[in-house]
Amino acid sequence: MADEGRGLLERVRGFGTGDEIALATRLRKEFPAELVAAAMTQERLRQRGKAKFGDDAARMFFTAHGVEQSTRVAVADHRAARIAAAGIRTAVDLCCGIGGDALALARAGVRVVAVDRDPLTCAVAAANAEALGLAERVEVRCADVTEVELAGYDAAFLDPARRTARGRVFDPEAYSPPLSFLDTLAAKVPCGAAKVAPGIPHEAIPSGMEAEWVSYAGDVKEAVLWWGEKLVEQPLRATLLPQAASLAAATPRQAPHGPVGRYLYEPDGAVIRAHLVAEVAEEVGGVLVDESIAYITADTLVPTPFAHAYRLTDVLPFNLKRLKALVRERDIGTLTVKKRGSAVTPEEVLKKVKPSGRTSATVFLTRVDGAPTMLLGHPV
């Protein structure tokens, strides 16, 4: 980047929405209008990028698509640490985007060839490697990932495009490249990982691969398919970040169900996606409230990173009039509505119940042994 551009980026650093017009007007007296617009756009993207890249975002470069689709740094670092711990020293990052995963791998000590077919995206990825002092470990190539020579790498990482001009793609074979491209990768590169949508059906997971669902602060971010002896540990895994808690099993199991106890456990989304609710139920000594509902109940409180616990005060048949009366009696003004196995939306409940008191509570709309039920309680 030219010195003029770097200087301009420094001038616009940290501007707020209210400063935009005045700042742009002032800078256009010194710089071409197109350059000012580009710098201000880049600063907006950097501000958005901070949520995923932290303080590094202030030195990085982004495209609108890149900042939206890039992996959160904590998730990329988790993956990179696992790859580096397996003794892998060289990797190819296919569909690298603006370089988030390549940068994480480089920080972990892996030399990376990052590949994308879009020239602008490649330029941004290379600029990011240079900006963060990782250019010696990251080589960026502009090419079609399906035509890249794969021999000689210890591992591969693939992040296929899962969006088109019409929106998100849910069929794994509609990814670009399609999920079946993993067969080619696994045949040519001894081990690796592929990022896929967290909603991927279990039956679509290729045989012999490990599927890991990753959540960050309770929000499921992605699923990753791992292959190769160095990386595959268990077929199913749920990982919770930033606490780095991990739960794994060979096959999914059905947890028993039974009467509602004093506590309700709400498993993390990654645990539910990975079909590992039975493992959490066993850990806390609990049972499901219904054989088809991923809520766990128990009479004892057992700390676990894999579920949020609630102390229950009421177990009632579903009846919004009764809930409204109870909310009024308890002086509840903040009512958190959660649902699983119920057709009623939280918005409908709040509109009809109209909480307006000084206390708070959580209500779960669900089924207990097949019957519509309301469970009222408080987070532990």
Tab-separated table of C-alpha atoms in Angstrom:
chain	number	residue	atom	x	y	z
A	1	MET	CA	0.000	0.000	0.000
A	2	ALA	CA	1.258	3.502	-0.840
A	3	ASP	CA	2.348	5.775	1.995
A	4	GLU	CA	-0.482	8.144	1.098
A	5	GLY	CA	-3.034	5.395	1.661
A	6	ARG	CA	-1.453	4.288	4.947
A	7	GLY	CA	-1.417	7.835	6.206
A	8	LEU	CA	-5.050	8.309	5.293
A	9	LEU	CA	-6.040	5.122	7.122
A	10	GLU	CA	-4.377	6.517	10.240
A	11	ARG	CA	-6.302	9.753	9.841
A	12	VAL	CA	-9.687	7.980	9.763
A	13	ARG	CA	-8.920	5.480	12.523
A	14	GLY	CA	-11.679	5.272	15.121
A	15	PHE	CA	-14.113	7.753	13.573
A	16	GLY	CA	-17.709	7.539	14.778
A	17	THR	CA	-20.945	7.734	12.812
A	18	GLY	CA	-21.536	11.300	13.911
A	19	ASP	CA	-18.078	12.374	12.660
A	20	GLU	CA	-18.388	10.852	9.199
A	21	ILE	CA	-19.623	13.788	7.111
A	22	ALA	CA	-17.366	16.388	8.713
A	23	LEU	CA	-14.310	14.138	8.490
A	24	ALA	CA	-14.939	13.233	4.843
A	25	THR	CA	-15.442	16.882	3.917
A	26	ARG	CA	-12.184	17.875	5.597
A	27	LEU	CA	-10.135	15.051	4.083
A	28	ARG	CA	-11.397	15.640	0.532
A	29	LYS	CA	-9.567	18.955	0.608
A	30	GLU	CA	-6.291	17.001	0.837
A	31	PHE	CA	-6.996	13.667	-0.877
A	32	PRO	CA	-8.990	12.424	-3.892
A	33	ALA	CA	-12.617	11.732	-3.017
A	34	GLU	CA	-12.331	8.079	-4.130
A	35	LEU	CA	-9.375	7.509	-1.815
A	36	VAL	CA	-11.176	9.095	1.130
A	37	ALA	CA	-14.250	6.936	0.510
A	38	ALA	CA	-12.102	3.797	0.290
A	39	ALA	CA	-10.261	4.622	3.521
A	40	MET	CA	-13.465	5.310	5.420
A	41	THR	CA	-15.030	2.108	4.111
A	42	GLN	CA	-11.971	0.165	5.224
A	43	GLU	CA	-12.122	1.728	8.692
A	44	ARG	CA	-15.798	0.749	9.004
A	45	LEU	CA	-14.870	-2.822	8.083
A	46	ARG	CA	-12.048	-2.793	10.634
A	47	GLN	CA	-14.472	-1.703	13.309
A	48	ARG	CA	-16.791	-4.556	12.351
A	49	GLY	CA	-13.855	-6.954	12.210
A	50	LYS	CA	-12.891	-6.255	15.813
A	51	ALA	CA	-15.677	-8.558	17.014
A	52	LYS	CA	-13.918	-11.476	15.311
A	53	PHE	CA	-10.253	-10.461	15.288
A	54	GLY	CA	-9.899	-8.315	18.405
A	55	ASP	CA	-7.162	-5.700	18.405
A	56	ASP	CA	-5.554	-7.232	15.283
A	57	ALA	CA	-8.461	-5.869	13.229
A	58	ALA	CA	-7.021	-2.349	13.489
A	59	ARG	CA	-4.021	-3.487	11.391
A	60	MET	CA	-5.838	-5.831	9.042
A	61	PHE	CA	-7.590	-5.311	5.719
A	62	PHE	CA	-11.092	-6.485	4.883
A	63	THR	CA	-13.690	-6.844	2.189
A	64	ALA	CA	-17.380	-6.678	3.123
A	65	HIS	CA	-17.817	-10.349	2.232
A	66	GLY	CA	-14.571	-11.279	3.956
A	67	VAL	CA	-15.394	-9.758	7.334
A	68	GLU	CA	-18.820	-11.386	7.279
A	69	GLN	CA	-17.631	-14.866	6.314
A	70	SER	CA	-14.319	-15.039	8.174
A	71	THR	CA	-13.813	-17.317	11.160
A	72	ARG	CA	-13.700	-15.806	14.650
A	73	VAL	CA	-10.058	-15.804	15.767
A	74	ALA	CA	-10.717	-17.948	18.868
A	75	VAL	CA	-12.310	-20.646	16.693
A	76	ALA	CA	-9.511	-20.513	14.110
A	77	ASP	CA	-6.874	-20.651	16.864
A	78	HIS	CA	-8.564	-23.707	18.395
A	79	ARG	CA	-8.430	-25.515	15.068
A	80	ALA	CA	-4.860	-24.421	14.357
A	81	ALA	CA	-3.678	-25.560	17.800
A	82	ARG	CA	-5.134	-29.006	17.190
A	83	ILE	CA	-3.400	-29.239	13.826
A	84	ALA	CA	-0.054	-28.034	15.196
A	85	ALA	CA	-0.276	-30.395	18.199
A	86	ALA	CA	-0.456	-33.304	15.737
A	87	GLY	CA	3.041	-32.420	14.523
A	88	ILE	CA	1.874	-30.915	11.241
A	89	ARG	CA	4.298	-28.365	9.800
A	90	THR	CA	2.959	-27.623	6.302
A	91	ALA	CA	-0.628	-27.105	5.205
A	92	VAL	CA	-2.654	-25.872	2.278
A	93	ASP	CA	-5.608	-23.599	3.089
A	94	LEU	CA	-8.186	-23.920	0.318
A	95	CYS	CA	-10.766	-21.142	-0.137
A	96	CYS	CA	-8.681	-19.056	2.253
A	97	GLY	CA	-10.766	-15.882	2.024
A	98	ILE	CA	-9.096	-12.916	3.717
A	99	GLY	CA	-6.767	-15.313	5.516
A	100	GLY	CA	-8.194	-15.819	9.005
A	101	ASP	CA	-7.439	-19.550	9.193
A	102	ALA	CA	-4.117	-19.238	7.390
A	103	LEU	CA	-3.033	-16.603	9.921
A	104	ALA	CA	-4.064	-18.839	12.827
A	105	LEU	CA	-2.098	-21.751	11.385
A	106	ALA	CA	0.947	-19.544	10.857
A	107	ARG	CA	0.776	-18.271	14.450
A	108	ALA	CA	0.711	-21.912	15.568
A	109	GLY	CA	3.970	-22.579	13.698
A	110	VAL	CA	2.591	-24.119	10.503
A	111	ARG	CA	3.790	-22.986	7.068
A	112	VAL	CA	0.749	-22.339	4.887
A	113	VAL	CA	-0.027	-22.003	1.212
A	114	ALA	CA	-3.330	-20.103	1.111
A	115	VAL	CA	-5.409	-20.460	-2.057
A	116	ASP	CA	-8.429	-18.524	-3.319
A	117	ARG	CA	-9.671	-17.846	-6.847
A	118	ASP	CA	-10.610	-14.186	-6.293
A	119	PRO	CA	-7.673	-11.795	-6.965
A	120	LEU	CA	-8.899	-9.088	-4.581
A	121	THR	CA	-9.422	-11.590	-1.778
A	122	CYS	CA	-5.924	-12.976	-2.346
A	123	ALA	CA	-4.438	-9.480	-2.210
A	124	VAL	CA	-6.221	-8.845	1.095
A	125	ALA	CA	-5.032	-12.176	2.540
A	126	ALA	CA	-1.433	-11.396	1.585
A	127	ALA	CA	-1.722	-7.883	3.056
A	128	ASN	CA	-3.034	-9.333	6.314
A	129	ALA	CA	-0.162	-11.789	6.576
A	130	GLU	CA	2.274	-8.918	6.086
A	131	ALA	CA	0.443	-6.598	8.487
A	132	LEU	CA	0.577	-9.193	11.278
A	133	GLY	CA	4.205	-10.148	10.669
A	134	LEU	CA	3.388	-13.612	9.306
A	135	ALA	CA	4.333	-13.174	5.642
A	136	GLU	CA	7.297	-15.573	5.938
A	137	ARG	CA	4.923	-18.406	6.892
A	138	VAL	CA	2.038	-17.617	4.547
A	139	GLU	CA	2.213	-17.824	0.752
A	140	VAL	CA	-0.940	-16.716	-1.064
A	141	ARG	CA	-1.832	-18.131	-4.474
A	142	CYS	CA	-4.698	-17.140	-6.733
A	143	ALA	CA	-6.129	-20.322	-8.266
A	144	ASP	CA	-9.108	-22.635	-8.486
A	145	VAL	CA	-8.782	-24.879	-5.426
A	146	THR	CA	-9.968	-27.927	-7.367
A	147	GLU	CA	-6.945	-27.581	-9.678
A	148	VAL	CA	-4.226	-27.082	-7.043
A	149	GLU	CA	-1.420	-29.639	-6.816
A	150	LEU	CA	-1.914	-31.225	-3.389
A	151	ALA	CA	1.084	-33.518	-3.108
A	152	GLY	CA	3.647	-32.731	-0.428
A	153	TYR	CA	1.466	-31.089	2.234
A	154	ASP	CA	1.123	-32.558	5.718
A	155	ALA	CA	-2.478	-31.361	5.980
A	156	ALA	CA	-5.224	-29.475	4.174
A	157	PHE	CA	-7.900	-27.118	5.415
A	158	LEU	CA	-10.991	-26.431	3.309
A	159	ASP	CA	-13.591	-23.712	3.875
A	160	PRO	CA	-15.991	-24.097	0.919
A	161	ALA	CA	-18.328	-21.282	-0.049
A	162	ARG	CA	-21.758	-21.888	1.446
A	163	ARG	CA	-23.513	-18.847	0.001
A	164	THR	CA	-24.678	-17.857	-3.451
A	165	ALA	CA	-26.291	-14.675	-4.733
A	166	ARG	CA	-29.588	-16.125	-3.521
A	167	GLY	CA	-28.424	-16.713	0.050
A	168	ARG	CA	-27.178	-19.597	2.172
A	169	VAL	CA	-26.694	-23.060	0.736
A	170	PHE	CA	-27.925	-25.949	2.890
A	171	ASP	CA	-27.187	-28.910	0.607
A	172	PRO	CA	-23.526	-29.912	1.220
A	173	GLU	CA	-23.240	-30.935	-2.428
A	174	ALA	CA	-24.146	-27.361	-3.404
A	175	TYR	CA	-21.096	-25.986	-1.566
A	176	SER	CA	-18.312	-24.629	-3.759
A	177	PRO	CA	-16.449	-26.967	-4.007
A	178	PRO	CA	-19.013	-29.623	-3.030
A	179	LEU	CA	-18.620	-31.820	0.045
A	180	SER	CA	-17.714	-34.754	-2.204
A	181	PHE	CA	-14.466	-32.891	-3.009
A	182	LEU	CA	-13.329	-34.135	0.410
A	183	ASP	CA	-12.862	-37.564	-1.158
A	184	THR	CA	-10.204	-36.053	-3.429
A	185	LEU	CA	-8.564	-34.198	-0.554
A	186	ALA	CA	-8.480	-37.196	1.757
A	187	ALA	CA	-6.976	-39.348	-1.005
A	188	LYS	CA	-4.145	-36.880	-1.697
A	189	VAL	CA	-3.444	-35.250	1.684
A	190	PRO	CA	-2.931	-37.525	4.723
A	191	CYS	CA	-4.987	-35.472	7.146
A	192	GLY	CA	-6.941	-32.274	7.430
A	193	ALA	CA	-10.177	-30.506	8.231
A	194	ALA	CA	-13.121	-29.012	6.386
A	195	LYS	CA	-15.417	-26.325	7.732
A	196	VAL	CA	-19.108	-27.024	7.112
A	197	ALA	CA	-22.430	-25.564	8.222
A	198	PRO	CA	-23.449	-26.591	11.770
A	199	GLY	CA	-26.754	-27.876	10.413
A	200	ILE	CA	-25.081	-30.603	8.344
A	201	PRO	CA	-27.073	-33.856	8.648
A	202	HIS	CA	-25.213	-36.624	10.445
A	203	GLU	CA	-25.897	-38.957	7.542
A	204	ALA	CA	-23.961	-36.601	5.231
A	205	ILE	CA	-20.747	-36.966	7.257
A	206	PRO	CA	-18.251	-39.089	5.295
A	207	SER	CA	-17.392	-42.442	6.841
A	208	GLY	CA	-14.232	-42.475	8.961
A	209	MET	CA	-14.238	-38.729	9.637
A	210	GLU	CA	-14.706	-36.961	12.946
A	211	ALA	CA	-17.430	-34.329	13.145
A	212	GLU	CA	-16.820	-31.542	15.656
A	213	TRP	CA	-19.415	-28.881	16.450
A	214	VAL	CA	-17.944	-25.671	17.868
A	215	SER	CA	-19.782	-23.015	19.858
A	216	TYR	CA	-18.483	-19.675	21.106
A	217	ALA	CA	-20.132	-18.084	24.156
A	218	GLY	CA	-23.081	-20.420	23.692
A	219	ASP	CA	-23.606	-19.691	19.995
A	220	VAL	CA	-22.917	-22.582	17.598
A	221	LYS	CA	-20.512	-21.227	14.987
A	222	GLU	CA	-19.628	-24.158	12.769
A	223	ALA	CA	-18.986	-27.830	12.313
A	224	VAL	CA	-15.622	-29.236	11.262
A	225	LEU	CA	-14.965	-32.558	9.556
A	226	TRP	CA	-11.562	-34.040	10.426
A	227	TRP	CA	-9.772	-36.850	8.635
A	228	GLY	CA	-6.506	-38.736	9.013
A	229	GLU	CA	-4.982	-40.788	11.836
A	230	LYS	CA	-3.153	-37.796	13.297
A	231	LEU	CA	-6.319	-35.761	13.747
A	232	VAL	CA	-9.319	-38.066	14.146
A	233	GLU	CA	-9.964	-38.949	17.785
A	234	GLN	CA	-13.685	-39.737	18.144
A	235	PRO	CA	-16.447	-39.704	15.514
A	236	LEU	CA	-18.533	-37.115	17.408
A	237	ARG	CA	-17.319	-34.076	19.360
A	238	ALA	CA	-18.708	-30.866	20.850
A	239	THR	CA	-16.268	-28.076	21.736
A	240	LEU	CA	-17.201	-25.002	23.735
A	241	LEU	CA	-15.129	-21.841	23.461
A	242	PRO	CA	-13.638	-19.761	24.969
A	243	GLN	CA	-13.523	-22.218	27.891
A	244	ALA	CA	-12.028	-24.931	25.634
A	245	ALA	CA	-14.307	-27.641	27.043
A	246	SER	CA	-14.663	-30.682	24.825
A	247	LEU	CA	-16.975	-33.689	24.924
A	248	ALA	CA	-16.668	-36.679	22.580
A	249	ALA	CA	-18.190	-40.087	21.936
A	250	ALA	CA	-18.034	-42.905	19.435
A	251	THR	CA	-21.759	-43.112	18.726
A	252	PRO	CA	-24.890	-41.188	19.750
A	253	ARG	CA	-26.955	-42.648	22.597
A	254	GLN	CA	-30.527	-42.136	23.741
A	255	ALA	CA	-30.754	-40.784	27.272
A	256	PRO	CA	-33.552	-42.085	29.529
A	257	HIS	CA	-36.460	-39.775	30.369
A	258	GLY	CA	-38.290	-39.354	33.647
A	259	PRO	CA	-40.097	-37.038	36.074
A	260	VAL	CA	-39.096	-33.387	36.354
A	261	GLY	CA	-36.759	-32.751	39.288
A	262	ARG	CA	-35.579	-29.625	41.093
A	263	TYR	CA	-33.203	-28.536	38.328
A	264	LEU	CA	-33.353	-28.160	34.569
A	265	TYR	CA	-30.209	-28.339	32.418
A	266	GLU	CA	-30.192	-26.698	28.998
A	267	PRO	CA	-27.377	-28.294	26.941
A	268	ASP	CA	-25.136	-26.098	24.794
A	269	GLY	CA	-26.127	-26.016	21.134
A	270	ALA	CA	-22.915	-27.773	20.088
A	271	VAL	CA	-23.769	-30.678	22.410
A	272	ILE	CA	-27.233	-30.958	20.873
A	273	ARG	CA	-25.928	-30.785	17.295
A	274	ALA	CA	-23.339	-33.471	18.064
A	275	HIS	CA	-26.029	-35.760	19.545
A	276	LEU	CA	-24.166	-35.893	22.871
A	277	VAL	CA	-27.028	-34.939	25.204
A	278	ALA	CA	-26.959	-38.424	26.769
A	279	GLU	CA	-23.351	-37.851	27.846
A	280	VAL	CA	-24.315	-34.632	29.632
A	281	ALA	CA	-27.332	-36.292	31.260
A	282	GLU	CA	-25.048	-39.035	32.580
A	283	GLU	CA	-22.555	-36.442	33.855
A	284	VAL	CA	-25.177	-34.601	35.930
A	285	GLY	CA	-27.084	-37.727	36.954
A	286	GLY	CA	-30.197	-36.601	35.122
A	287	VAL	CA	-32.837	-37.717	32.648
A	288	LEU	CA	-34.660	-36.059	29.769
A	289	VAL	CA	-37.991	-34.359	30.489
A	290	ASP	CA	-39.278	-36.069	27.335
A	291	GLU	CA	-37.695	-38.713	25.151
A	292	SER	CA	-37.587	-36.340	22.151
A	293	ILE	CA	-36.651	-33.073	23.933
A	294	ALA	CA	-33.081	-31.979	24.707
A	295	TYR	CA	-33.804	-30.684	28.211
A	296	ILE	CA	-32.274	-32.564	31.136
A	297	THR	CA	-33.695	-32.655	34.644
A	298	ALA	CA	-32.252	-33.800	37.960
A	299	ASP	CA	-32.736	-33.360	41.708
A	300	THR	CA	-29.097	-32.433	42.269
A	301	LEU	CA	-26.993	-29.554	40.997
A	302	VAL	CA	-23.810	-30.700	39.269
A	303	PRO	CA	-21.587	-28.025	37.671
A	304	THR	CA	-20.900	-28.698	34.001
A	305	PRO	CA	-19.598	-26.493	31.191
A	306	PHE	CA	-21.853	-28.310	28.730
A	307	ALA	CA	-25.221	-27.049	29.991
A	308	HIS	CA	-26.809	-24.066	31.751
A	309	ALA	CA	-28.620	-24.998	34.964
A	310	TYR	CA	-31.899	-23.549	36.234
A	311	ARG	CA	-33.574	-24.024	39.602
A	312	LEU	CA	-37.233	-24.801	38.931
A	313	THR	CA	-40.054	-23.307	40.989
A	314	ASP	CA	-43.103	-24.507	39.046
A	315	VAL	CA	-44.054	-27.341	36.705
A	316	LEU	CA	-47.427	-26.594	35.123
A	317	PRO	CA	-49.575	-27.727	32.199
A	318	PHE	CA	-49.326	-25.257	29.334
A	319	ASN	CA	-51.779	-22.412	29.960
A	320	LEU	CA	-50.935	-18.805	29.148
A	321	LYS	CA	-53.673	-17.437	31.415
A	322	ARG	CA	-52.182	-19.344	34.339
A	323	LEU	CA	-48.713	-18.091	33.402
A	324	LYS	CA	-49.981	-14.501	33.260
A	325	ALA	CA	-51.512	-14.825	36.720
A	326	LEU	CA	-48.329	-16.367	38.093
A	327	VAL	CA	-46.182	-13.596	36.585
A	328	ARG	CA	-48.443	-11.001	38.219
A	329	GLU	CA	-48.383	-12.804	41.596
A	330	ARG	CA	-44.565	-13.074	41.550
A	331	ASP	CA	-44.092	-9.442	40.431
A	332	ILE	CA	-42.113	-10.627	37.400
A	333	GLY	CA	-41.136	-7.876	34.985
A	334	THR	CA	-38.361	-9.590	33.035
A	335	LEU	CA	-39.525	-12.914	31.648
A	336	THR	CA	-37.130	-14.894	29.488
A	337	VAL	CA	-39.047	-17.320	27.279
A	338	LYS	CA	-37.319	-20.438	25.975
A	339	LYS	CA	-38.942	-23.167	23.948
A	340	ARG	CA	-38.252	-26.624	22.638
A	341	GLY	CA	-41.011	-28.822	21.299
A	342	SER	CA	-43.616	-26.048	21.442
A	343	ALA	CA	-45.315	-24.255	18.541
A	344	VAL	CA	-45.842	-21.070	20.570
A	345	THR	CA	-43.289	-18.309	19.973
A	346	PRO	CA	-41.652	-16.243	22.753
A	347	GLU	CA	-43.122	-13.107	21.147
A	348	GLU	CA	-46.647	-14.490	21.475
A	349	VAL	CA	-46.075	-15.341	25.129
A	350	LEU	CA	-44.694	-11.925	26.066
A	351	LYS	CA	-47.486	-10.157	24.187
A	352	LYS	CA	-50.173	-12.072	26.084
A	353	VAL	CA	-48.503	-12.295	29.507
A	354	LYS	CA	-47.309	-8.656	29.600
A	355	PRO	CA	-44.760	-8.894	32.451
A	356	SER	CA	-44.372	-5.575	34.270
A	357	GLY	CA	-43.001	-6.246	37.763
A	358	ARG	CA	-39.635	-5.873	39.476
A	359	THR	CA	-38.303	-9.445	39.505
A	360	SER	CA	-37.147	-11.830	36.774
A	361	ALA	CA	-37.714	-15.451	35.798
A	362	THR	CA	-37.311	-17.904	32.933
A	363	VAL	CA	-40.094	-20.021	31.504
A	364	PHE	CA	-39.501	-23.083	29.336
A	365	LEU	CA	-42.293	-24.070	26.947
A	366	THR	CA	-41.785	-27.729	26.191
A	367	ARG	CA	-43.260	-31.205	26.504
A	368	VAL	CA	-43.014	-33.488	29.510
A	369	ASP	CA	-43.797	-37.096	28.723
A	370	GLY	CA	-45.596	-35.881	25.608
A	371	ALA	CA	-47.771	-33.251	27.314
A	372	PRO	CA	-47.363	-29.477	26.653
A	373	THR	CA	-45.799	-28.052	29.807
A	374	MET	CA	-44.493	-24.819	31.328
A	375	LEU	CA	-41.380	-24.975	33.518
A	376	LEU	CA	-40.715	-21.804	35.496
A	377	GLY	CA	-37.417	-21.127	37.223
A	378	HIS	CA	-34.242	-19.084	37.622
A	379	PRO	CA	-30.681	-19.485	36.295
A	380	VAL	CA	-28.271	-20.966	38.804
